Coordinates of C-alpha atoms and ligand atoms in Angstrom, one line a residue:
X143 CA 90.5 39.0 174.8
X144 CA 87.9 41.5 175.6
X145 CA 90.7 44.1 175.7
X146 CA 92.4 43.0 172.4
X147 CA 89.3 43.3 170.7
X148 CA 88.5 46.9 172.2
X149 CA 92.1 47.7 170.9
X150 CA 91.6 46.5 167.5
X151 CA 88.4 48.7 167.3
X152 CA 90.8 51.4 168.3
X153 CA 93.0 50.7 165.7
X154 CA 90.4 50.4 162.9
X155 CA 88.9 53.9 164.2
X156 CA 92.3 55.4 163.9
X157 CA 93.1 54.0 160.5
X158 CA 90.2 55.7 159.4
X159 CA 90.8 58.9 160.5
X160 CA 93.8 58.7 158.5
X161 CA 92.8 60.9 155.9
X162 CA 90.6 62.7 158.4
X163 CA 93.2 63.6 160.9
X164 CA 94.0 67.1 160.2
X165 CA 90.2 68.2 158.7
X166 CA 89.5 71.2 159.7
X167 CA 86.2 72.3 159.8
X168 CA 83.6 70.8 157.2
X169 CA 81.0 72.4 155.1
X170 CA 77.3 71.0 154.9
X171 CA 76.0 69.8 151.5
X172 CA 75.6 72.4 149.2
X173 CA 72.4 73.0 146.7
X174 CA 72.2 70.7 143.7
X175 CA 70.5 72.7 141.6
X176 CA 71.0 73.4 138.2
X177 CA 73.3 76.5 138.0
X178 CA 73.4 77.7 134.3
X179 CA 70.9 78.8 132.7
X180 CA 72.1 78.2 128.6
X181 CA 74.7 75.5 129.6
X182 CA 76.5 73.5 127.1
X183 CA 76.4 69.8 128.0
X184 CA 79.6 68.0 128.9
X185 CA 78.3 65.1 126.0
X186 CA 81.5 63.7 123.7
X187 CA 81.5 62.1 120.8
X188 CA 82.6 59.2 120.6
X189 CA 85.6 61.0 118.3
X190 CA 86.5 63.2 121.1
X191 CA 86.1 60.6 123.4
X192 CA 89.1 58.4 121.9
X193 CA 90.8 62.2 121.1
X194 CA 90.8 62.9 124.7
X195 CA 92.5 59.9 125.3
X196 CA 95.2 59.8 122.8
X197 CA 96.1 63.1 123.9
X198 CA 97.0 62.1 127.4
X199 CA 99.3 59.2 126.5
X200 CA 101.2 61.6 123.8
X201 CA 101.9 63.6 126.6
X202 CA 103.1 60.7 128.6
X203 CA 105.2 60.0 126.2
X204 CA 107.3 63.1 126.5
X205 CA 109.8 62.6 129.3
X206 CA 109.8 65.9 130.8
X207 CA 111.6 65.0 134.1
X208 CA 113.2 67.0 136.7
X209 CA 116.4 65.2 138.0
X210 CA 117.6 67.7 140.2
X211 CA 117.0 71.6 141.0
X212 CA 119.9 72.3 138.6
X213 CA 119.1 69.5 136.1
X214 CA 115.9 68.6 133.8
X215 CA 115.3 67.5 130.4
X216 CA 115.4 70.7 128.5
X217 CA 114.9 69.0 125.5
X218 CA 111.1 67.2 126.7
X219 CA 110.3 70.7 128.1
X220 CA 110.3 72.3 125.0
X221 CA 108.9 69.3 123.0
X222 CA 106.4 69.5 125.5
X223 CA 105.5 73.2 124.6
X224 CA 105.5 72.4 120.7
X225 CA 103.2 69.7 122.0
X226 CA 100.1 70.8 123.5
X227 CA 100.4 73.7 120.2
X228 CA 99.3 70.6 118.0
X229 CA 96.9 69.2 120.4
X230 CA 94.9 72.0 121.2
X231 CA 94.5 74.0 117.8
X232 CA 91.5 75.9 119.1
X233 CA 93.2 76.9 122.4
X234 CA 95.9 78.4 120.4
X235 CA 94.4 80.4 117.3
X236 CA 91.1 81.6 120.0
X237 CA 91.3 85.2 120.1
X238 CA 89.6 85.1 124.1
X239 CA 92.8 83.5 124.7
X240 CA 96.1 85.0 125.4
X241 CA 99.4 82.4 125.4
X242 CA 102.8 83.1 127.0
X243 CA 105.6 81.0 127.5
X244 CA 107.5 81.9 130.9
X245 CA 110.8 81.7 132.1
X246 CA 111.0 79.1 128.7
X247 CA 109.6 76.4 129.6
X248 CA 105.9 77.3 131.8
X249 CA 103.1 78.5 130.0
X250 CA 100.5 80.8 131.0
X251 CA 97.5 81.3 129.4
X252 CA 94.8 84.2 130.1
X253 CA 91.1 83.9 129.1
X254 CA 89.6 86.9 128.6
X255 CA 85.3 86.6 130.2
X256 CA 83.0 89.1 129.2
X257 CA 82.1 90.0 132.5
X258 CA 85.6 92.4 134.3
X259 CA 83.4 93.1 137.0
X260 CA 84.0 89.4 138.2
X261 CA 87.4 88.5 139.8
X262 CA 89.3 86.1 137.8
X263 CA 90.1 82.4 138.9
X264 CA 93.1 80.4 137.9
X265 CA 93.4 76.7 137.4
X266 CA 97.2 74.8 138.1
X267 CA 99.0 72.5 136.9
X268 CA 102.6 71.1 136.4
X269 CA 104.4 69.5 133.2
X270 CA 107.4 68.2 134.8
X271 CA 107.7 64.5 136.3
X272 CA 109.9 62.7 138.8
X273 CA 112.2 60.3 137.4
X274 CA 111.6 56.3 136.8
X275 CA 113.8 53.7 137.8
X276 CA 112.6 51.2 134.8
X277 CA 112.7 48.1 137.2
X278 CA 109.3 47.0 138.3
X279 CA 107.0 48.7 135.9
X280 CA 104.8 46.6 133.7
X281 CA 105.1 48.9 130.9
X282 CA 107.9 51.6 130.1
X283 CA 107.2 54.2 131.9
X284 CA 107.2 56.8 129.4
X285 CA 105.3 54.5 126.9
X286 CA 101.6 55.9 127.5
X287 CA 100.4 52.4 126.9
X288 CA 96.7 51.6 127.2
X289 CA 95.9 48.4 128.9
X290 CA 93.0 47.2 130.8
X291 CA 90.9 50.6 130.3
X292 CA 95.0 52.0 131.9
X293 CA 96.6 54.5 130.5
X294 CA 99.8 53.9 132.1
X295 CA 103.3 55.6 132.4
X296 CA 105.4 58.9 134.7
X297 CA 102.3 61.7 135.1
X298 CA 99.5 59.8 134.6
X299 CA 98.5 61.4 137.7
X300 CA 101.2 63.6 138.7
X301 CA 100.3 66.0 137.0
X302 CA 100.1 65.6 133.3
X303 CA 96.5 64.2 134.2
X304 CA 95.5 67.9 135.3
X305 CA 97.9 69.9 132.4
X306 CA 95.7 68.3 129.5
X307 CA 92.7 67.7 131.0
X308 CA 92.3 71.6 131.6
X309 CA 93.5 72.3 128.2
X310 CA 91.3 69.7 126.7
X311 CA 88.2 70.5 128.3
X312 CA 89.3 74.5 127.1
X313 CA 89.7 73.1 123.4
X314 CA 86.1 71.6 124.0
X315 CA 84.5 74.6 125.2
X316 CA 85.8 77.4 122.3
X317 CA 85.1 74.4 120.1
X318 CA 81.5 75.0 121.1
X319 CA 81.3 78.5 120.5
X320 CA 81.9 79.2 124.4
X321 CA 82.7 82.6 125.9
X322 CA 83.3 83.2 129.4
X323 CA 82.1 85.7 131.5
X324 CA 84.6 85.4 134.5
X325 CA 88.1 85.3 132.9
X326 CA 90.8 83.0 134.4
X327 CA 94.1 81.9 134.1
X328 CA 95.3 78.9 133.5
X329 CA 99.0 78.4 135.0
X330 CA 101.6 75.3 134.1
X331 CA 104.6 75.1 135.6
X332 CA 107.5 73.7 135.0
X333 CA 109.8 72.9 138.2
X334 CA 106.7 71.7 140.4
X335 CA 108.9 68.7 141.4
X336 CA 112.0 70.5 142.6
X337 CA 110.4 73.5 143.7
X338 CA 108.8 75.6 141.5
X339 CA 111.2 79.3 141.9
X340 CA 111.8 79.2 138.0
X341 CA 108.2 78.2 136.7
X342 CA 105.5 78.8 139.3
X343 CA 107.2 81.7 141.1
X344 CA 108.1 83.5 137.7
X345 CA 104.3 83.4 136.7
X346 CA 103.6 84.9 140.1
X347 CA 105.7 87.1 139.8
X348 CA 103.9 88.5 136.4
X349 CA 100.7 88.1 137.6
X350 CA 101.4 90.0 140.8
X351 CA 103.3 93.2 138.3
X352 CA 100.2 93.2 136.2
X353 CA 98.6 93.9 139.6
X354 CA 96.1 90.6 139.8
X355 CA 94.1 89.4 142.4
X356 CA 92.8 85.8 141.9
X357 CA 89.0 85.0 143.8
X358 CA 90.6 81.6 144.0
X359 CA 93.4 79.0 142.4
X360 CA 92.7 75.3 142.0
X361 CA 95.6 73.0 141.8
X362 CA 96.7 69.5 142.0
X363 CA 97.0 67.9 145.8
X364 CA 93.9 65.6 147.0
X365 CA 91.5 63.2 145.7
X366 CA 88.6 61.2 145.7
X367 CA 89.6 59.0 148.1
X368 CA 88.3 54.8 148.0
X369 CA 89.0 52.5 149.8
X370 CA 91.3 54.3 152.3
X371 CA 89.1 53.4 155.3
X372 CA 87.6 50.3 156.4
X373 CA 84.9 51.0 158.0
X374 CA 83.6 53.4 155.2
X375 CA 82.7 52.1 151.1
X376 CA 81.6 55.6 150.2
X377 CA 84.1 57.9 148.2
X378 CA 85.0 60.8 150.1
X379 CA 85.8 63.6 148.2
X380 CA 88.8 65.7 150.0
X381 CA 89.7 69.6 148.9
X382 CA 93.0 70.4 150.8
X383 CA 92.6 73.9 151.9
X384 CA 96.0 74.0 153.5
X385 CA 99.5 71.7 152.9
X386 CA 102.3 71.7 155.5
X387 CA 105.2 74.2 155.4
X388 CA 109.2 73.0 155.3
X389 CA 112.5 73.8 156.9
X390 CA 115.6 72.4 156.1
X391 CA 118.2 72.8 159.0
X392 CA 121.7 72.1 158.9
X393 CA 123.1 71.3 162.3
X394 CA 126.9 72.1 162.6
X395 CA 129.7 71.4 164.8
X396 CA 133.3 73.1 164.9
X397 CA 135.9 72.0 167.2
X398 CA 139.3 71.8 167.3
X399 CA 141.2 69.7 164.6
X400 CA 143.5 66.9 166.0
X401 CA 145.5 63.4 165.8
X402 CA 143.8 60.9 166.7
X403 CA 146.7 59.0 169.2
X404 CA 145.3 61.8 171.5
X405 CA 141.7 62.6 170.8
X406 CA 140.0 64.7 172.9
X407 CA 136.9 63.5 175.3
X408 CA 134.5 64.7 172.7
X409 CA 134.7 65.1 168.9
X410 CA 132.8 67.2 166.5
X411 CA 131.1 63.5 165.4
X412 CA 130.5 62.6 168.9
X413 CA 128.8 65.8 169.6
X414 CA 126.8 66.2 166.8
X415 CA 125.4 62.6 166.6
X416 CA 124.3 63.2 170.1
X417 CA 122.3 65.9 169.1
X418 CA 121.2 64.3 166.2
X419 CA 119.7 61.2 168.1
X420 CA 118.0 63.6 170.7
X421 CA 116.1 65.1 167.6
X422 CA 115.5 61.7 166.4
X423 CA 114.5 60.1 169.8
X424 CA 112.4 63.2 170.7
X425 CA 109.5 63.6 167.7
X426 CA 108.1 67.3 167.5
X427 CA 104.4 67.7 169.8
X428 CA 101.5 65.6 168.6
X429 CA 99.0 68.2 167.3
X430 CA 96.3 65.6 166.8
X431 CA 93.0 67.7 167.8
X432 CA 94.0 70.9 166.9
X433 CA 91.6 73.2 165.6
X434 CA 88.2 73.4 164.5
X435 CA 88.6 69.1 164.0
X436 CA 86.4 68.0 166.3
X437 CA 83.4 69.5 164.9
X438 CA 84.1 68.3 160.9
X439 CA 84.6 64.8 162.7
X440 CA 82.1 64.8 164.7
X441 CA 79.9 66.0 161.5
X442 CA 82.0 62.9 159.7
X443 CA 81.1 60.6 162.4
X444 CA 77.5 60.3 161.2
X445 CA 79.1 58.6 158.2
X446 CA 79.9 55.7 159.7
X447 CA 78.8 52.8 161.5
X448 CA 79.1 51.6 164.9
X449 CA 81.7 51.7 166.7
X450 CA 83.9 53.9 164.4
X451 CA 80.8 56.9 165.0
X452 CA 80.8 56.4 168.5
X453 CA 85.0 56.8 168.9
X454 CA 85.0 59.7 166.2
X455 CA 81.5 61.5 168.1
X456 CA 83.7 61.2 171.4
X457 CA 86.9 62.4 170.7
X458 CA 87.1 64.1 174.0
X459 CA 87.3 60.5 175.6
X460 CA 88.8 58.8 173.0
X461 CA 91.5 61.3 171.5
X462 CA 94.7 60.3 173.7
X463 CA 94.3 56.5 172.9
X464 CA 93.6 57.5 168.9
X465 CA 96.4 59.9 168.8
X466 CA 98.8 57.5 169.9
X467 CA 97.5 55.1 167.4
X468 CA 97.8 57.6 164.8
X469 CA 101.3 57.8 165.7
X470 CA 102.2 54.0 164.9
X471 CA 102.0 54.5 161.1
X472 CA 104.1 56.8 158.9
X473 CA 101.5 58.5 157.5
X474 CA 99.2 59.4 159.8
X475 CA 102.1 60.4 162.0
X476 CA 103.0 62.8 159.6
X477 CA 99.1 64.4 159.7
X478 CA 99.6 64.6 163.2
X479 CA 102.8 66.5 163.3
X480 CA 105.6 68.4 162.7
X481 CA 107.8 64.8 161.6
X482 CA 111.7 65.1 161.8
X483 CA 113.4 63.3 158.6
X484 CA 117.6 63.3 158.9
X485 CA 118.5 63.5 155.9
X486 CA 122.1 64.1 155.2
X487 CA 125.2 63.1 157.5
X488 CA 128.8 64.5 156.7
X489 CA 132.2 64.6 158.6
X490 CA 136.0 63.3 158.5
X491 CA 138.9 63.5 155.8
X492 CA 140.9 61.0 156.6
X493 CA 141.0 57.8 159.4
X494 CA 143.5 59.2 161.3
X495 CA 142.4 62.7 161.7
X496 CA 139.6 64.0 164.4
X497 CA 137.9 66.3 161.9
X498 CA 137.0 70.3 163.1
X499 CA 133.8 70.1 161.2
X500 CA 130.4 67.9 161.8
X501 CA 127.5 68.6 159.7
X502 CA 123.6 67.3 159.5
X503 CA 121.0 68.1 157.6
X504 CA 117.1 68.0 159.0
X505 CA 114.4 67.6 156.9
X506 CA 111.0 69.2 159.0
X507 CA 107.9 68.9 157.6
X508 CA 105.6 71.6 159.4
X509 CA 102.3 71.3 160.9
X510 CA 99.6 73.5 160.2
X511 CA 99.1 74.4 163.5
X512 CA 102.9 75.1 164.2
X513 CA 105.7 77.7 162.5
X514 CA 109.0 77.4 161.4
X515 CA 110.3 80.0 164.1
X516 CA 108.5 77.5 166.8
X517 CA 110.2 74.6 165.4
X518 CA 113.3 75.9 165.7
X519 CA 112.9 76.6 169.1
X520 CA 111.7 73.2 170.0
X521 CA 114.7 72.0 168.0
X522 CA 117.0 73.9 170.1
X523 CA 115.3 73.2 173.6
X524 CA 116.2 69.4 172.8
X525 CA 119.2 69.4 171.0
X526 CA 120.1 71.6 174.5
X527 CA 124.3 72.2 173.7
X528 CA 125.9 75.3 172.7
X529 CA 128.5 74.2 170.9
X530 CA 125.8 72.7 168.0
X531 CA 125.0 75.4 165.4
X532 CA 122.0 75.8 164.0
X533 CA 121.8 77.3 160.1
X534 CA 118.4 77.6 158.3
X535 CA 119.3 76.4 154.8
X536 CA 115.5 77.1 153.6
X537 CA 112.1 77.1 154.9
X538 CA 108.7 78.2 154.8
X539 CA 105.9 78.5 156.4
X540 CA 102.8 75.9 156.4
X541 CA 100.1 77.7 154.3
X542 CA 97.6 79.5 155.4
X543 CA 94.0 77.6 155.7
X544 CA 91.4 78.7 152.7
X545 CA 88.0 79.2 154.1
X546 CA 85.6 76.7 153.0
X547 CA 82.3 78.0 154.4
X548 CA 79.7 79.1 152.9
X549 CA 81.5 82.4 151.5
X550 CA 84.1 80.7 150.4
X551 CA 83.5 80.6 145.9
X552 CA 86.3 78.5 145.5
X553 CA 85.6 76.0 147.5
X554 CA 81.6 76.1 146.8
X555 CA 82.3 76.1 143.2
X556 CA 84.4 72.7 143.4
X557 CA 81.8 71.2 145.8
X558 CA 79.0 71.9 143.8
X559 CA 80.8 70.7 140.6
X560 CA 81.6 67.5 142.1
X561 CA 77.8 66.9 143.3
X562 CA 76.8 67.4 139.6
X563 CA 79.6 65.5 138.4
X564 CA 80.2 62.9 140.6
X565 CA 76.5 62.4 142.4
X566 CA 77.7 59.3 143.9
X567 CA 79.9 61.0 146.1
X568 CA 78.3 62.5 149.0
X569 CA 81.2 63.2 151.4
X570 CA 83.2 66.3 150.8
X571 CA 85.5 67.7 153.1
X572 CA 88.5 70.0 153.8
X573 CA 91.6 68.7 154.7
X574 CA 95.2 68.8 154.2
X575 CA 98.1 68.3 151.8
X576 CA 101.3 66.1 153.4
X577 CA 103.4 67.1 150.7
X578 CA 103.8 70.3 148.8
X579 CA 102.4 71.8 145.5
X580 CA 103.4 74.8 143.1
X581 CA 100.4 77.1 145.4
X582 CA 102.5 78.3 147.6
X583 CA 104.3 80.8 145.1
X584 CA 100.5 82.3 144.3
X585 CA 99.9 82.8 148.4
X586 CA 100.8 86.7 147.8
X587 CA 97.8 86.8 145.3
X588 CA 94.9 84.9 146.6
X589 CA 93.4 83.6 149.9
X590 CA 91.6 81.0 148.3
X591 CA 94.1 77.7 147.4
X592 CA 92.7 74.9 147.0
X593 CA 94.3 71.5 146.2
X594 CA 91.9 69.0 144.7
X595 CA 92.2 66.5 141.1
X596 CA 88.4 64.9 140.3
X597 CA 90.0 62.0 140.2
X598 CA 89.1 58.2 142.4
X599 CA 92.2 57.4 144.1
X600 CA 92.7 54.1 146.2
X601 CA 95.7 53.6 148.8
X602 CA 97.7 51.5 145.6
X603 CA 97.1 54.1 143.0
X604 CA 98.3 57.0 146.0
X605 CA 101.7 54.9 146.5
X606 CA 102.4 54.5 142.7
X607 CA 102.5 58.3 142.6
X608 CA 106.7 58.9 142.5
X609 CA 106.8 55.1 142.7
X610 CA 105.9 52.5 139.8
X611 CA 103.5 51.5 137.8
X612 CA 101.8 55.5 138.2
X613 CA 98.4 55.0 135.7
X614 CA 94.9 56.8 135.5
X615 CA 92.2 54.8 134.0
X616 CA 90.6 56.2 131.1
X617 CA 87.2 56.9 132.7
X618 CA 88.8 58.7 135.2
X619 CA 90.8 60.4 133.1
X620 CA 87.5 61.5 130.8
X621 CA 85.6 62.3 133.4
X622 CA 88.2 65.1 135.1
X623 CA 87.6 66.5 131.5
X624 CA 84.1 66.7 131.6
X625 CA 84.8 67.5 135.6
X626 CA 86.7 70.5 134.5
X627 CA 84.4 71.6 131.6
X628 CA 81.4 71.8 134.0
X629 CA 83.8 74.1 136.4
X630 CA 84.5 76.5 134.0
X631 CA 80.9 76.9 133.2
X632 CA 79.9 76.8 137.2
X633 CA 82.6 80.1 137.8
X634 CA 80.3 81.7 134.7
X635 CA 77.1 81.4 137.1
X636 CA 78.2 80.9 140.4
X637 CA 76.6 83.5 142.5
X638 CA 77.6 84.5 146.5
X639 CA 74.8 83.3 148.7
X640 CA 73.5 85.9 150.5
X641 CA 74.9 86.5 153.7
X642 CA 72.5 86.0 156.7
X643 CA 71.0 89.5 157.4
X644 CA 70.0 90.6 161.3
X645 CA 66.1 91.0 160.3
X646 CA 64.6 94.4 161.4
Ligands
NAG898 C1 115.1 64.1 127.1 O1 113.9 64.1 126.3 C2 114.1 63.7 125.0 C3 112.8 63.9 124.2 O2 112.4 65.2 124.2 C4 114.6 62.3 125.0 O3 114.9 61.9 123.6 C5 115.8 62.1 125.8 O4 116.2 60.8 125.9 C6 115.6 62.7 127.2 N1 116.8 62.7 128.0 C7 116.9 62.1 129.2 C8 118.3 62.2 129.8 O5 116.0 61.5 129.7

């Protein structure tokens, strides 16, 4: 009994490192001061207010969905363009701001500060959705209905959220007379969802001709996370400072065609699915612990009560037991490692005919701490034949990890705006994105990506993202407006603390 009860503490500790498992070094509170000095209030009317809204769910509305790298609704994508043109008059006629439409579909828009001696900043978003299968959602999916203080349907967080809040909170800003003195971009791809080489990379690839260097780029990727943990009722606000990196391997095996009233000892199937279940059977190291993540949980540790503090302050005694815990469930397995998906399975032509050719396809997600070239050793260390070929079909690296000390502006400039924002939030910390965003095309132009929407998540509005039933509530919603519109104005006045100087 006493033992149970020791493991279930265990088990509680571990499920709330879940979001904690890969931090990376956290950041002490930063100043709360007041940072402008003529600042223009983030107050609405009540008329923008209900605007604000309305514009969302049109944009819901428009089914801008990528099926398939090839394939997406052309049709939405340009709709979607003609769109935000109506919505955001002011944005459009402004003369500080400079519109493009890139590679057709993926806008970029530059606005111009006052100020060229500060380095610009841009913020990120995507228009394109996944698609919906229409069973199980309580509304259509591309309805943009309003319901229970709801605004539900496909990108209500992913990412049409992020696309009109920016613009909005733009429109409200020139609407006010605002100028900027630090310009920045503002970036919207098109293909986020199945890759981003013709939207993301294309804007990239502009910026980088016109010879840009960003200070820092903010895009979709974490949250305000509720309700995750057990042990812990505060909101803890996580910036992703890294995401993990991708390699799709094709595993191959050629032998030999044949009947089969004589087959041979070993096939190209056999072989292959041998290696296959190796893979499978052997999961990539457990990098739990890695890093600079004992001290930001150790720092975290004070958050909580007894006895998560006392496992998460003790790591050292406590990390093999957790990290076989965080093992057990598919999500905090995959903070903890490189994870192994197979993905696609193909061989044979007919029943009666031992086929030459076997071929798998591996899905690796890559841990920060690992890359691509050391996965493929470890992948052929245990697959361990000869005969099974190995063929990179794409891959890249895990991104590098944005500082987030004191130095870092990007990441100072989201803290403080989420202290004066959101003062109810008192935890924020770094951390890491499981899946992948349109940042990684921008890598070549910045050091400073950081992945963060000012938006309260809990664990059922995180699945419904690609799921069903994917909706932002309105206050949410108005608030990454205002969230975004006290940014903008932060970047203005945000000045580099002063480095600590050896005194004399
Ligand atoms: C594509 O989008 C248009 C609206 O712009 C819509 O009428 C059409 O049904 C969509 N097509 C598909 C296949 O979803």
């Amino acid at each position: 009994m006493a033992g149970e009860k020791h493991m279930s503490l265990l088990a509680q500790a571990a499920t709330l490192l879940l979001f904690f498992a890969s931090v990376f070094g956290s950041t002490g509170p930063g100043s709360r001061e007041n940072l402008g000095a003529s600042r223009i209030p983030s107050q609405f009317s009540e008329e923008e207010r209900v605007a604000i809204k309305e514009a969302l769910k049109g944009a819901i509305q428009i089914p801008t969905v990528s099926f398939s790298y090839e394939k997406s609704n052309t049709t939405a994508l340009a709709e979607f363009g003609e769109y935000i043109r109506k919505a955001f008059p002011t944005v459009f006629r402004s003369s500080l701001v400079q519109h493009e439409v890139v590679a057709q579909y993926s806008h970029l828009f530059t606005v111009q500060g006052s100020d060229p001696s500060l380095q610009p900043y841009m913020l990120m978003a995507h228009i394109d959705v996944v698609p919906v299968s229409e069973e199980g959602w309580e509304v259509p999916p591309f309805s943009g209905l309003e319901r229970n203080g709801f605004i539900h349907g496909r990108g209500a967080l992913d990412n049409k959220n992020s696309v009109m809040a920016i613009l909005h909170a733009l429109e409200l800003l020139l609407i006010r007379n605002y100028s900027p003195k630090r310009s920045f971009f503002i970036a919207l791809g098109h293909d986020e969802e199945v890759s981003g080489t013709k939207g993301a990379q294309k804007i990239s690839a502009l910026l980088q001709a016109r010879g840009v260097q960003l200070a820092f780029l903010v895009d979709e990727g974490s949250f305000i996370l509720e309700d995750f943990i057990p042990n812990l009722k505060k909101p803890v606000a996580m910036i992703s400072v890294t995401e993990k990196g991708s390699l799709n391997l094709m595993l191959q095996v050629n032998m030999t065609p044949g009947h089969s009233s004589a087959p041979p000892k070993e096939t190209s199937i056999g072989i292959l699915s041998a290696a296959i279940s190796r893979l499978e059977q052997t999961p990539l190291p457990n990098m739990f612990g890695n890093g600079p993540l004992k001290k930001t949980l150790k720092l975290l540790a004070n958050e909580f009560s007894f006895p998560a503090n006392i496992v998460l302050g003790n790591l050292w005694l406590f990390r093999p037991i957790v990290s076989r815990l965080m093992e057990r469930n598919p999500i905090t397995n995959a903070l903890v490692r490189t994870t192994t998906a197979l993905t696609m399975f193909n061989a044979g032509i007919k029943e009666n005919v031992i086929p030459p050719l076997a071929q798998a396809t591996i899905n690796f997600r890559i841990h920060p701490s690992q890359t691509v070239q050391e996965v493929l050793e470890l992948v052929k260390k245990i697959v361990a034949d000869d005969r099974v070929q190995l063929r990179v079909l794409r891959s890249f690296e895990p991104l590098p990890v944005s500082p987030s000390d004191d130095q870092a502006m990007g990441y100072q400039l989201l803290q403080q705006t989420i202290q004066s924002v959101f003062p109810e939030v008192n935890i924020i910390v770094p951390g890491i994105c499981i899946a992948n965003t349109d940042t990684r095309h921008y890598a070549s132009i910045t050091n400073g990506m950081y992945r963060f929407n000012p938006i309260f998540l809990q664990p059922q509005d995180f699945r419904s993202i690609h799921g069903i039933n994917e909706k932002i509530s309105v206050q949410n919603y108005q608030n990454q407006v205002k969230f975004i519109f006290e940014f903008i104005q932060n970047a203005d006045t945000y000045s580099q603390p002063a480095p600590h100087l050896h005194e004399l």
